[in-house]
mmCIF file of C-alpha atoms in Angstrom:
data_model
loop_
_atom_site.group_PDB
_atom_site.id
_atom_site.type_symbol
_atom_site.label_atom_id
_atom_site.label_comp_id
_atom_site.label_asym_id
_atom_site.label_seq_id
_atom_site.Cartn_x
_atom_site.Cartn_y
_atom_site.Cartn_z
ATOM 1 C CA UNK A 236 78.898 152.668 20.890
ATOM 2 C CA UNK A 237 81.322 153.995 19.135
ATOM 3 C CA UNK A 238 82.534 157.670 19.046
ATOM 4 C CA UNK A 239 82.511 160.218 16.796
ATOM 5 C CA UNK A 240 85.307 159.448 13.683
ATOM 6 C CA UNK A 241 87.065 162.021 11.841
ATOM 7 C CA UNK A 242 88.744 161.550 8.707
ATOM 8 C CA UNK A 243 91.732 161.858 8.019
ATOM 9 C CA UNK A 244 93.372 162.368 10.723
ATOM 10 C CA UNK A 245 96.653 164.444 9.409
ATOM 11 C CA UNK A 246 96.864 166.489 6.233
ATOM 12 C CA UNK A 247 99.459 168.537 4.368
ATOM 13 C CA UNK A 248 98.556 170.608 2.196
ATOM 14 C CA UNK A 249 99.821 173.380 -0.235
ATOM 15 C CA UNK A 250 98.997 177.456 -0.157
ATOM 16 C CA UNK A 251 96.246 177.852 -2.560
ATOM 17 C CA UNK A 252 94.685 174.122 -2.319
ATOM 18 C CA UNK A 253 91.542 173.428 -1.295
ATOM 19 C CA UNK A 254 90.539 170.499 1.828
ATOM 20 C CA UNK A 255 87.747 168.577 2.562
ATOM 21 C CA UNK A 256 87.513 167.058 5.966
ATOM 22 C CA UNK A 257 84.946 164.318 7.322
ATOM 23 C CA UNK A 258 83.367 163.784 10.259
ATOM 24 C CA UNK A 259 81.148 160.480 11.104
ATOM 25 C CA UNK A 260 78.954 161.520 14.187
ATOM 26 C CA UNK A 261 78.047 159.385 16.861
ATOM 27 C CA UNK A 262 74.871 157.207 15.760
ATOM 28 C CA UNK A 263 71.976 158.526 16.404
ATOM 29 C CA UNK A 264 73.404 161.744 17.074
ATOM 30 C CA UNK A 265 71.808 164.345 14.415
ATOM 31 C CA UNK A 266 73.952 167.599 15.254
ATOM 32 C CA UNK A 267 77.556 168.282 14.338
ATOM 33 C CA UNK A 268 79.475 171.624 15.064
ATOM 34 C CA UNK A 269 82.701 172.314 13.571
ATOM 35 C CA UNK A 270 85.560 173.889 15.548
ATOM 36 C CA UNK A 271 89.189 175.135 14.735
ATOM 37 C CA UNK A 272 91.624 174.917 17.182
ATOM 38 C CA UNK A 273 95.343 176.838 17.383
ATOM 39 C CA UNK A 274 97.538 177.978 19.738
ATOM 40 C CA UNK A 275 97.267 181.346 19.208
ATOM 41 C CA UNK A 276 93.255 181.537 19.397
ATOM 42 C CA UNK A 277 92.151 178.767 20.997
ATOM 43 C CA UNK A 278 89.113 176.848 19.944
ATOM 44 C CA UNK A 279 86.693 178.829 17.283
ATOM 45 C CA UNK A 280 83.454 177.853 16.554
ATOM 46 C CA UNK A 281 83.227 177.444 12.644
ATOM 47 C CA UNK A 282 79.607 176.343 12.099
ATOM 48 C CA UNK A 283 76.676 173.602 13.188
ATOM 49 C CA UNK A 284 74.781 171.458 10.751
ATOM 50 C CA UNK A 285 71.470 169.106 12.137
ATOM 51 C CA UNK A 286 69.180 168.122 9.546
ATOM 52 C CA UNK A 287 71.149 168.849 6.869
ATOM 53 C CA UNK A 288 71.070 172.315 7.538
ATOM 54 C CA UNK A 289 73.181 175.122 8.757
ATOM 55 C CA UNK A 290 72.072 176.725 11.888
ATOM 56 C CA UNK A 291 74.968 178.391 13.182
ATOM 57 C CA UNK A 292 78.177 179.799 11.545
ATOM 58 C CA UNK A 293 80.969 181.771 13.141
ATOM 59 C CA UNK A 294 83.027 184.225 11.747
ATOM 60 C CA UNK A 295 85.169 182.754 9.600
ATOM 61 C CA UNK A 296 85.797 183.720 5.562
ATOM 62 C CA UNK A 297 83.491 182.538 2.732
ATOM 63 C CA UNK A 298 86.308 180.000 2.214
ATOM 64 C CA UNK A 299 84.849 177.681 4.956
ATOM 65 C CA UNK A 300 82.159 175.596 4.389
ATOM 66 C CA UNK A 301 80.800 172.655 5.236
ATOM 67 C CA UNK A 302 77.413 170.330 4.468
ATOM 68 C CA UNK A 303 75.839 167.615 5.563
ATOM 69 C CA UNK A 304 74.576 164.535 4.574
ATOM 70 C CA UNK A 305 70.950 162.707 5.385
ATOM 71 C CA UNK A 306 73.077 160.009 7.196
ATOM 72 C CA UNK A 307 74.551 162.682 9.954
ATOM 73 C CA UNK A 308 78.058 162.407 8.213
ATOM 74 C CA UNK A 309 79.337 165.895 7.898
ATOM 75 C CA UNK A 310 82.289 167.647 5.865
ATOM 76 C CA UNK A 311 83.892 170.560 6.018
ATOM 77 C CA UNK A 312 86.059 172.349 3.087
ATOM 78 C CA UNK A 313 88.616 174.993 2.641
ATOM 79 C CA UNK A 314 89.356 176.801 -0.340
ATOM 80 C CA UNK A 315 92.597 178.758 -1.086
ATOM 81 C CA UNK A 316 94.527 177.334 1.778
ATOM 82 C CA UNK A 317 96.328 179.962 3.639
ATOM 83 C CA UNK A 318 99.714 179.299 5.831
ATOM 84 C CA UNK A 319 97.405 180.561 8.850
ATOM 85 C CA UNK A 320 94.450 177.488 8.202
ATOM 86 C CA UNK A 321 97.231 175.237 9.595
ATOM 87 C CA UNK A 322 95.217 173.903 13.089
ATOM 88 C CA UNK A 323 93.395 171.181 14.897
ATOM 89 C CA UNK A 324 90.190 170.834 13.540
ATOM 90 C CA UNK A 325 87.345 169.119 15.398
ATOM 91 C CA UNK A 326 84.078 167.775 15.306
ATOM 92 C CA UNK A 327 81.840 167.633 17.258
ATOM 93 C CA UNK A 328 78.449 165.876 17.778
ATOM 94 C CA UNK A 329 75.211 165.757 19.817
ATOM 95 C CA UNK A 330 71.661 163.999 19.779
ATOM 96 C CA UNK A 331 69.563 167.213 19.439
ATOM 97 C CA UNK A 332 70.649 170.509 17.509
ATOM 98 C CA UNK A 333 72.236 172.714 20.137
ATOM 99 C CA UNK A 334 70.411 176.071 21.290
ATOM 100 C CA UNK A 335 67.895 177.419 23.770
ATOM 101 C CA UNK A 336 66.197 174.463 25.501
ATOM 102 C CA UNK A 337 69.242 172.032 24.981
ATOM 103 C CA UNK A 338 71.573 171.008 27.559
ATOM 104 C CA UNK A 339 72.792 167.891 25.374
ATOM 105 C CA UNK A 340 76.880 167.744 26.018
ATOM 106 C CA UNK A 341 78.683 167.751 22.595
ATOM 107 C CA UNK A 342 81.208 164.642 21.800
ATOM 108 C CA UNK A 343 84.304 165.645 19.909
ATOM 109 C CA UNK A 344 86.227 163.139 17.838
ATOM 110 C CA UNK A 345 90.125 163.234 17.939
ATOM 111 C CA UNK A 346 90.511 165.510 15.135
ATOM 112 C CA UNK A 347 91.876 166.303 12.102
ATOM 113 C CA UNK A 348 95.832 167.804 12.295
ATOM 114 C CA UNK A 349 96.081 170.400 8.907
ATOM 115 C CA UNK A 350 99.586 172.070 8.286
ATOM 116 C CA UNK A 351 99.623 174.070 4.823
ATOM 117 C CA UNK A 352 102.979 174.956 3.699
ATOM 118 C CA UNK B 719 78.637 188.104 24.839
ATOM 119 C CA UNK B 720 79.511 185.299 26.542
ATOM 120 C CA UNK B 721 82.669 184.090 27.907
ATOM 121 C CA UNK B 722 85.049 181.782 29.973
ATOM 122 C CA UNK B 723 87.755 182.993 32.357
ATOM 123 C CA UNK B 724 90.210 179.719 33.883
ATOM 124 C CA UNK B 725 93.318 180.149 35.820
ATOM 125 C CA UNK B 726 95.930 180.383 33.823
ATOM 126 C CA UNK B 727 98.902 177.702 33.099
ATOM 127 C CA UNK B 728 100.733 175.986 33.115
ATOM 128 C CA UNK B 729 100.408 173.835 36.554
ATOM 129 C CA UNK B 730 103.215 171.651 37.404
ATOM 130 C CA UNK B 731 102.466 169.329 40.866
ATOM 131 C CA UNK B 732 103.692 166.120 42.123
ATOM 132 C CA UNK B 733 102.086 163.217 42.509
ATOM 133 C CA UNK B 734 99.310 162.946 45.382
ATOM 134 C CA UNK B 735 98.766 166.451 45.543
ATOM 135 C CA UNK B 736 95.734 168.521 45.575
ATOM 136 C CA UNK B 737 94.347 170.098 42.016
ATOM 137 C CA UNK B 738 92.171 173.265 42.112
ATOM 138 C CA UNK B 739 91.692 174.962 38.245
ATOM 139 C CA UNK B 740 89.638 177.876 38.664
ATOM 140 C CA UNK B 741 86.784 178.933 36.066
ATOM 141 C CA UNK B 742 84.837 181.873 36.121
ATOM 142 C CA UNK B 743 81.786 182.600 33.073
ATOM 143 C CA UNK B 744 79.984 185.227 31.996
ATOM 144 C CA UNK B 745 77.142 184.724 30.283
ATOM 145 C CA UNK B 746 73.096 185.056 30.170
ATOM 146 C CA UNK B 747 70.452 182.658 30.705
ATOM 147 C CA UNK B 748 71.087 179.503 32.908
ATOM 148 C CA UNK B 749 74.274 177.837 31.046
ATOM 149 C CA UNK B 750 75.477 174.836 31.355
ATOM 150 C CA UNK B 751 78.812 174.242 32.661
ATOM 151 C CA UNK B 752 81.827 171.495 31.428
ATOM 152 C CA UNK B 753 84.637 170.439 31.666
ATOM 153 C CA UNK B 754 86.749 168.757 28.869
ATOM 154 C CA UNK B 755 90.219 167.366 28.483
ATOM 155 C CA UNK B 756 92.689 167.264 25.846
ATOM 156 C CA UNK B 757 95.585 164.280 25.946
ATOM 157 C CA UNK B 758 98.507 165.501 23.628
ATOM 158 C CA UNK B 759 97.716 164.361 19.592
ATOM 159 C CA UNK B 760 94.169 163.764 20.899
ATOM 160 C CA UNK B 761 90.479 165.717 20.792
ATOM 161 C CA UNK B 762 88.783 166.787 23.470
ATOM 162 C CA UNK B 763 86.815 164.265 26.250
ATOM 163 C CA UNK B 764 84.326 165.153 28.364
ATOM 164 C CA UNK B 765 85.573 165.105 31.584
ATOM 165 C CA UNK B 766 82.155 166.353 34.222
ATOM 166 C CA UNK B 767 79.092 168.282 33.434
ATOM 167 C CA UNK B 768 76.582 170.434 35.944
ATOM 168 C CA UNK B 769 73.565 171.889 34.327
ATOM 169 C CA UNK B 770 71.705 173.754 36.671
ATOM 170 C CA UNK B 771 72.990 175.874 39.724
ATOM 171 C CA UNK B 772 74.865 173.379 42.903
ATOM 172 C CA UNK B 773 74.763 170.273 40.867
ATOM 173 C CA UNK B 774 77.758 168.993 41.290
ATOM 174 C CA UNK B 775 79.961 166.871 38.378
ATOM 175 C CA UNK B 776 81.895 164.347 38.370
ATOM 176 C CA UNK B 777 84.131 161.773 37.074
ATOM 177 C CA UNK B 778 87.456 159.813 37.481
ATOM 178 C CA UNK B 779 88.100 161.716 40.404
ATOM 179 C CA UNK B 780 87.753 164.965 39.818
ATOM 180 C CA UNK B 781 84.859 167.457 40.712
ATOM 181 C CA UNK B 782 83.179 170.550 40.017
ATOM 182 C CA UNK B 783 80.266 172.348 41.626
ATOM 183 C CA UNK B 784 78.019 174.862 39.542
ATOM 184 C CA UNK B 785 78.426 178.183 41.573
ATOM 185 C CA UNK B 786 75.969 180.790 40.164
ATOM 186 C CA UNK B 787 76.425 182.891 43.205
ATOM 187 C CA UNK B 788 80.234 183.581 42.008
ATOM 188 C CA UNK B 789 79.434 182.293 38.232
ATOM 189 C CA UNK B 790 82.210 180.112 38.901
ATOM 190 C CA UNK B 791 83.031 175.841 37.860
ATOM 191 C CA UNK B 792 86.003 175.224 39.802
ATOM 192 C CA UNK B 793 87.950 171.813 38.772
ATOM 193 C CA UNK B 794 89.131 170.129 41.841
ATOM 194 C CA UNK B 795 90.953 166.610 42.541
ATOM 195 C CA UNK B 796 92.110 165.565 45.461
ATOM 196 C CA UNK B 797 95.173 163.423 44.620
ATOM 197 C CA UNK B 798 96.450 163.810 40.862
ATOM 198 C CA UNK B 799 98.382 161.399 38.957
ATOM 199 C CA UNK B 800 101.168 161.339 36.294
ATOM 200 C CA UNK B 801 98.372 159.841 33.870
ATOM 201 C CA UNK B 802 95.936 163.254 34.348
ATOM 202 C CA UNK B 803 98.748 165.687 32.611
ATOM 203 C CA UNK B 804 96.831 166.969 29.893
ATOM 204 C CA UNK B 805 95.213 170.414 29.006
ATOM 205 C CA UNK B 806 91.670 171.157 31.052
ATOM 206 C CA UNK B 807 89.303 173.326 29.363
ATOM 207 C CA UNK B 808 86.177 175.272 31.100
ATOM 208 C CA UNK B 809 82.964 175.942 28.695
ATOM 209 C CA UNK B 810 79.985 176.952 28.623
ATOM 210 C CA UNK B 811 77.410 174.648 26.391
ATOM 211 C CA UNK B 812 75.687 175.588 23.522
ATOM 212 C CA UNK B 813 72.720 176.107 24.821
ATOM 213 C CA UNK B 814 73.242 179.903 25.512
ATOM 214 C CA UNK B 815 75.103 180.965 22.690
ATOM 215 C CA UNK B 816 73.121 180.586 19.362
ATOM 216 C CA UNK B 817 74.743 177.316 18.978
ATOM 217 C CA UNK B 818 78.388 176.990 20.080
ATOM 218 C CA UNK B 819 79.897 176.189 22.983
ATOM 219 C CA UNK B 820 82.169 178.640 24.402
ATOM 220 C CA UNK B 821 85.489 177.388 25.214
ATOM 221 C CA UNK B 822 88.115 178.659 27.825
ATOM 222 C CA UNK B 823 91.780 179.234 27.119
ATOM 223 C CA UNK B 824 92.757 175.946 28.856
ATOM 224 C CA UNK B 825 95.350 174.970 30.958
ATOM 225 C CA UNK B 826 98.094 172.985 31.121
ATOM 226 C CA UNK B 827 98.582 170.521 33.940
ATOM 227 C CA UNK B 828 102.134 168.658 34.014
ATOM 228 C CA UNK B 829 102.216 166.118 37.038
ATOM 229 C CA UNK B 830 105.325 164.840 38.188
ATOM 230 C CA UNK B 831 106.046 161.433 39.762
#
């Protein structure tokens, strides 16, 4: 089966242009979370979609977002890039959305390497 | 809230010796407990999981035992190799936490030959 792809894999991008990321979750997995990873503050939870929906969003600026599609497929966008958006970002998927009740493990895909200049 | 605590790095051993990464958690409820690792340019891979309290995970070697006594998920192998230098992290699953998982700071292992 194959695992969960993320697209593209590097980016460069310029202060003040906007991203959009994708993220292809395992089949048959319906939940994907979003996380940000830098050196400074580790891995951040940005937000979880299943069913199309938002359930969860950390506390990142307006500028994040994200959707999803009725396939699973998920993307996430930055507007206004800032120098300090430069980080790992990565998916992550699972069968059932996450929360009380669920012990499903999440499957992260390799990630998506963003340096704004 | 909810947190992670794991030794901190980086760990530099040789070859054939023994690997104990410490994790502590706080948290409410009955988490679960994982471990992940990170190979440089690469996301992260489940490495073990333990969902309820003394189930024990593992895989490829290495081991952890859900400790709700100490609220602790010690990583343990008993001989590394070169090829298991990578970053560990220690979370808690999203079951507890309104959705995310909650992520340690990592930590470095370097294994020499």
């Amino acid at each position: 089966k194959a695992g969960v792809t993320q697209t593209p894999r590097y980016l460069i991008k310029t202060r003040g242009q906007q991203v959009t990321l994708s993220c292809s979750p395992i089949s048959g997995h319906r939940s994907v979370s979003w996380y940000q990873q830098t050196p400074g503050q580790g891995l951040q939870f940005l937000f979880e979609y299943f069913s199309e929906t938002q359930r969860n969003k950390g506390n990142f600026p307006g500028r994040f977002s994200g959707r999803q599609f009725s396939n699973s497929r998920s993307e996430m966008n930055v507007s206004t890039l800032e120098l300090g958006d430069s980080a790992l970002y990565l998916c992550a998927s699972s069968k059932r959305p996450t929360g009380q009740g669920s012990k499903d493990e999440q499957y992260f895909g390799p990630g998506t390497r963003l340096t704004v200049t | 809230g909810n947190s992670v605590t794991q030794m901190e790095g980086p760990v530099t051993l040789s070859e054939e010796a023994f690997l104990t990464i410490n994790c502590t958690y706080t948290a409410t409820g009955y988490p679960s407990l994982f471990w992940y690792v990170q190979y440089p340019g690469e996301g992260l891979q489940l490495l073990l999981k333990a969902t309820k309290a003394d189930d024990k995970g593992s895989n490829k070697g290495f081991e952890a035992t859900y400790r709700k006594e100490t609220t602790s998920f010690h990583l343990e192998k008993g001989s590394v190799q070169v090829s298991d230098s990578a970053v560990y992290f220690c979370a808690l699953g999203p079951n507890t936490n309104a959705g995310k998982s909650t992520f340690g700071d990592g930590t470095t292992l370097t294994v020499k030959p």
